[in-house]
PDB file of C-alpha atoms in Angstrom:
ATOM      1  CA  UNK B  30      -4.115  21.473 -26.362  1.00  0.00           C
ATOM      2  CA  UNK B  31      -2.812  20.785 -29.861  1.00  0.00           C
ATOM      3  CA  UNK B  32      -6.388  20.599 -31.220  1.00  0.00           C
ATOM      4  CA  UNK B  33      -6.946  24.139 -29.998  1.00  0.00           C
ATOM      5  CA  UNK B  34      -3.726  25.437 -31.472  1.00  0.00           C
ATOM      6  CA  UNK B  35      -1.918  25.902 -28.155  1.00  0.00           C
ATOM      7  CA  UNK B  36       1.708  24.792 -28.023  1.00  0.00           C
ATOM      8  CA  UNK B  37       2.753  23.330 -24.677  1.00  0.00           C
ATOM      9  CA  UNK B  38       6.190  22.100 -23.711  1.00  0.00           C
ATOM     10  CA  UNK B  39       6.671  18.611 -22.223  1.00  0.00           C
ATOM     11  CA  UNK B  40       8.041  20.020 -18.995  1.00  0.00           C
ATOM     12  CA  UNK B  41       4.851  22.074 -18.543  1.00  0.00           C
ATOM     13  CA  UNK B  42       2.733  18.928 -18.807  1.00  0.00           C
ATOM     14  CA  UNK B  43       5.030  17.179 -16.328  1.00  0.00           C
ATOM     15  CA  UNK B  44       4.568  20.052 -13.863  1.00  0.00           C
ATOM     16  CA  UNK B  45       0.774  19.827 -14.320  1.00  0.00           C
ATOM     17  CA  UNK B  46       0.872  16.099 -13.605  1.00  0.00           C
ATOM     18  CA  UNK B  47       2.953  16.676 -10.478  1.00  0.00           C
ATOM     19  CA  UNK B  48       0.677  19.485  -9.299  1.00  0.00           C
ATOM     20  CA  UNK B  49      -2.765  18.081 -10.104  1.00  0.00           C
ATOM     21  CA  UNK B  50      -2.077  14.317 -10.079  1.00  0.00           C
ATOM     22  CA  UNK B  51      -2.341  13.803  -6.300  1.00  0.00           C
ATOM     23  CA  UNK B  52      -5.622  15.738  -6.134  1.00  0.00           C
ATOM     24  CA  UNK B  53      -7.111  13.754  -9.009  1.00  0.00           C
ATOM     25  CA  UNK B  54      -6.009  10.492  -7.381  1.00  0.00           C
ATOM     26  CA  UNK B  55      -7.596  11.561  -4.084  1.00  0.00           C
ATOM     27  CA  UNK B  56     -10.917  12.369  -5.773  1.00  0.00           C
ATOM     28  CA  UNK B  57     -10.978   9.132  -7.790  1.00  0.00           C
ATOM     29  CA  UNK B  58     -10.164   6.989  -4.738  1.00  0.00           C
ATOM     30  CA  UNK B  59     -13.665   7.253  -3.272  1.00  0.00           C
ATOM     31  CA  UNK B  60     -15.190   5.905  -6.503  1.00  0.00           C
ATOM     32  CA  UNK B  61     -13.080   2.767  -6.501  1.00  0.00           C
ATOM     33  CA  UNK B  62     -14.558  -0.538  -5.434  1.00  0.00           C
ATOM     34  CA  UNK B  63     -14.537  -0.997  -1.678  1.00  0.00           C
ATOM     35  CA  UNK B  64     -11.986  -3.565  -0.572  1.00  0.00           C
ATOM     36  CA  UNK B  65     -12.778  -6.442   1.731  1.00  0.00           C
ATOM     37  CA  UNK B  66     -11.772  -6.593   5.383  1.00  0.00           C
ATOM     38  CA  UNK B  67      -9.365  -9.499   4.815  1.00  0.00           C
ATOM     39  CA  UNK B  68      -5.959  -8.703   3.353  1.00  0.00           C
ATOM     40  CA  UNK B  69      -3.304 -10.971   1.885  1.00  0.00           C
ATOM     41  CA  UNK B  70       0.220  -9.571   2.195  1.00  0.00           C
ATOM     42  CA  UNK B  71       3.410 -11.030   0.788  1.00  0.00           C
ATOM     43  CA  UNK B  72       6.742 -10.036  -0.649  1.00  0.00           C
ATOM     44  CA  UNK B  73       8.926 -11.403  -3.393  1.00  0.00           C
ATOM     45  CA  UNK B  74      12.493 -10.815  -4.477  1.00  0.00           C
ATOM     46  CA  UNK B  75      13.039  -9.536  -8.019  1.00  0.00           C
ATOM     47  CA  UNK B  76      15.580  -7.746 -10.145  1.00  0.00           C
ATOM     48  CA  UNK B  77      14.810  -4.116 -11.044  1.00  0.00           C
ATOM     49  CA  UNK B  78      17.267  -2.053 -13.039  1.00  0.00           C
ATOM     50  CA  UNK B  79      20.044  -4.562 -12.412  1.00  0.00           C
ATOM     51  CA  UNK B  80      19.580  -4.540  -8.618  1.00  0.00           C
ATOM     52  CA  UNK B  81      17.725  -7.024  -6.416  1.00  0.00           C
ATOM     53  CA  UNK B  82      14.706  -5.524  -4.656  1.00  0.00           C
ATOM     54  CA  UNK B  83      11.768  -6.693  -2.563  1.00  0.00           C
ATOM     55  CA  UNK B  84       8.295  -6.186  -3.991  1.00  0.00           C
ATOM     56  CA  UNK B  85       5.675  -5.988  -1.218  1.00  0.00           C
ATOM     57  CA  UNK B  86       2.040  -6.529  -2.271  1.00  0.00           C
ATOM     58  CA  UNK B  87      -1.269  -6.246  -0.447  1.00  0.00           C
ATOM     59  CA  UNK B  88      -4.358  -7.771  -2.039  1.00  0.00           C
ATOM     60  CA  UNK B  89      -7.893  -7.988  -0.654  1.00  0.00           C
ATOM     61  CA  UNK B  90     -10.005 -11.173  -0.561  1.00  0.00           C
ATOM     62  CA  UNK B  91     -11.481 -10.354  -3.995  1.00  0.00           C
ATOM     63  CA  UNK B  92      -8.031 -10.141  -5.620  1.00  0.00           C
ATOM     64  CA  UNK B  93      -8.082  -6.349  -5.894  1.00  0.00           C
ATOM     65  CA  UNK B  94      -4.629  -4.810  -5.464  1.00  0.00           C
ATOM     66  CA  UNK B  95      -4.615  -2.467  -2.479  1.00  0.00           C
ATOM     67  CA  UNK B  96      -1.027  -1.307  -2.631  1.00  0.00           C
ATOM     68  CA  UNK B  97       2.539  -2.295  -3.469  1.00  0.00           C
ATOM     69  CA  UNK B  98       5.975  -1.094  -2.510  1.00  0.00           C
ATOM     70  CA  UNK B  99       9.510  -1.694  -3.749  1.00  0.00           C
ATOM     71  CA  UNK B 100      12.298  -1.723  -1.133  1.00  0.00           C
ATOM     72  CA  UNK B 101      15.959  -2.616  -0.930  1.00  0.00           C
ATOM     73  CA  UNK B 102      15.584  -4.381   2.429  1.00  0.00           C
ATOM     74  CA  UNK B 103      13.214  -6.868   3.983  1.00  0.00           C
ATOM     75  CA  UNK B 104      12.862  -6.289   7.679  1.00  0.00           C
ATOM     76  CA  UNK B 105      10.559  -5.114  10.436  1.00  0.00           C
ATOM     77  CA  UNK B 106      10.975  -1.454   9.487  1.00  0.00           C
ATOM     78  CA  UNK B 107      10.032  -2.069   5.833  1.00  0.00           C
ATOM     79  CA  UNK B 108       7.076  -4.273   6.869  1.00  0.00           C
ATOM     80  CA  UNK B 109       5.855  -1.634   9.319  1.00  0.00           C
ATOM     81  CA  UNK B 110       5.957   1.164   6.753  1.00  0.00           C
ATOM     82  CA  UNK B 111       4.218  -0.980   4.145  1.00  0.00           C
ATOM     83  CA  UNK B 112       1.430  -2.237   6.437  1.00  0.00           C
ATOM     84  CA  UNK B 113       0.699   1.253   7.758  1.00  0.00           C
ATOM     85  CA  UNK B 114       0.598   2.571   4.210  1.00  0.00           C
ATOM     86  CA  UNK B 115      -1.893  -0.104   3.140  1.00  0.00           C
ATOM     87  CA  UNK B 116      -4.094   0.498   6.194  1.00  0.00           C
ATOM     88  CA  UNK B 117      -4.125   4.256   5.575  1.00  0.00           C
ATOM     89  CA  UNK B 118      -4.779   3.810   1.854  1.00  0.00           C
ATOM     90  CA  UNK B 119      -8.222   2.329   2.501  1.00  0.00           C
ATOM     91  CA  UNK B 120      -9.306   4.978   4.993  1.00  0.00           C
ATOM     92  CA  UNK B 121     -12.907   3.830   5.329  1.00  0.00           C
ATOM     93  CA  UNK B 122     -12.088   0.761   7.383  1.00  0.00           C
ATOM     94  CA  UNK B 123      -9.188  -1.145   8.880  1.00  0.00           C
ATOM     95  CA  UNK B 124      -8.702  -4.794   8.000  1.00  0.00           C
ATOM     96  CA  UNK B 125     -10.040  -7.480  10.333  1.00  0.00           C
ATOM     97  CA  UNK B 126      -7.387 -10.001   9.373  1.00  0.00           C
ATOM     98  CA  UNK B 127      -4.074  -9.940   7.554  1.00  0.00           C
ATOM     99  CA  UNK B 128      -3.009 -13.216   5.984  1.00  0.00           C
ATOM    100  CA  UNK B 129       0.748 -13.572   5.489  1.00  0.00           C
ATOM    101  CA  UNK B 130       3.442 -16.136   4.938  1.00  0.00           C
ATOM    102  CA  UNK B 131       5.382 -17.326   7.964  1.00  0.00           C
ATOM    103  CA  UNK B 132       7.746 -14.340   8.108  1.00  0.00           C
ATOM    104  CA  UNK B 133       8.276 -13.416  11.755  1.00  0.00           C
ATOM    105  CA  UNK B 134       8.385  -9.679  11.071  1.00  0.00           C
ATOM    106  CA  UNK B 135       4.671  -9.504  10.274  1.00  0.00           C
ATOM    107  CA  UNK B 136       3.583 -10.825  13.666  1.00  0.00           C
ATOM    108  CA  UNK B 137       5.555  -8.173  15.521  1.00  0.00           C
ATOM    109  CA  UNK B 138       4.447  -5.340  13.234  1.00  0.00           C
ATOM    110  CA  UNK B 139       0.750  -6.303  13.427  1.00  0.00           C
ATOM    111  CA  UNK B 140       0.964  -6.384  17.241  1.00  0.00           C
ATOM    112  CA  UNK B 141       2.504  -2.895  17.249  1.00  0.00           C
ATOM    113  CA  UNK B 142      -0.168  -1.659  14.842  1.00  0.00           C
ATOM    114  CA  UNK B 143      -2.908  -3.073  17.051  1.00  0.00           C
ATOM    115  CA  UNK B 144      -1.341  -1.437  20.089  1.00  0.00           C
ATOM    116  CA  UNK B 145      -1.291   1.932  18.338  1.00  0.00           C
ATOM    117  CA  UNK B 146      -5.064   1.694  17.709  1.00  0.00           C
ATOM    118  CA  UNK B 147      -6.087   0.241  21.075  1.00  0.00           C
ATOM    119  CA  UNK B 148      -3.611  -1.062  23.694  1.00  0.00           C
ATOM    120  CA  UNK B 149      -6.136  -3.460  25.245  1.00  0.00           C
ATOM    121  CA  UNK B 150      -7.748  -5.038  22.192  1.00  0.00           C
ATOM    122  CA  UNK B 151      -6.472  -6.927  19.137  1.00  0.00           C
ATOM    123  CA  UNK B 152      -8.248  -5.172  16.279  1.00  0.00           C
ATOM    124  CA  UNK B 153      -6.360  -6.906  13.461  1.00  0.00           C
ATOM    125  CA  UNK B 154      -5.957 -10.677  13.519  1.00  0.00           C
ATOM    126  CA  UNK B 155      -2.784 -12.170  12.040  1.00  0.00           C
ATOM    127  CA  UNK B 156      -3.150 -15.455  10.132  1.00  0.00           C
ATOM    128  CA  UNK B 157      -0.074 -17.413   8.989  1.00  0.00           C
ATOM    129  CA  UNK B 158      -0.508 -19.303   5.739  1.00  0.00           C
ATOM    130  CA  UNK B 159       2.028 -20.955   3.579  1.00  0.00           C
TER     131      UNK B 159
END
């Protein structure tokens, strides 16, 4: 804008980012590399802004980051929200297996997720690794 002699305030650019950013992200998403059907999910505890938080990460078998989330709590509710978000993020296909640490919350959440897709069939396999 400056090259063309147009003065724009910072707040205007921020509003443009907020308005057009989600649409640009949606259009770019289909050009990204397709993730594998196996997912590795874990969480770690770290300090952010002076407060302890949980960082949840989902990575595919090729090491490509699928999604992450920062939460104050580590429980079934947080795991459920994060796993659903990662499944919806890659809309083309659901994962075949989710590899996790031995946290008991994952098992329960993956069963509920499977039940929501098909009550009579386990679509997503849960693998415990440590």
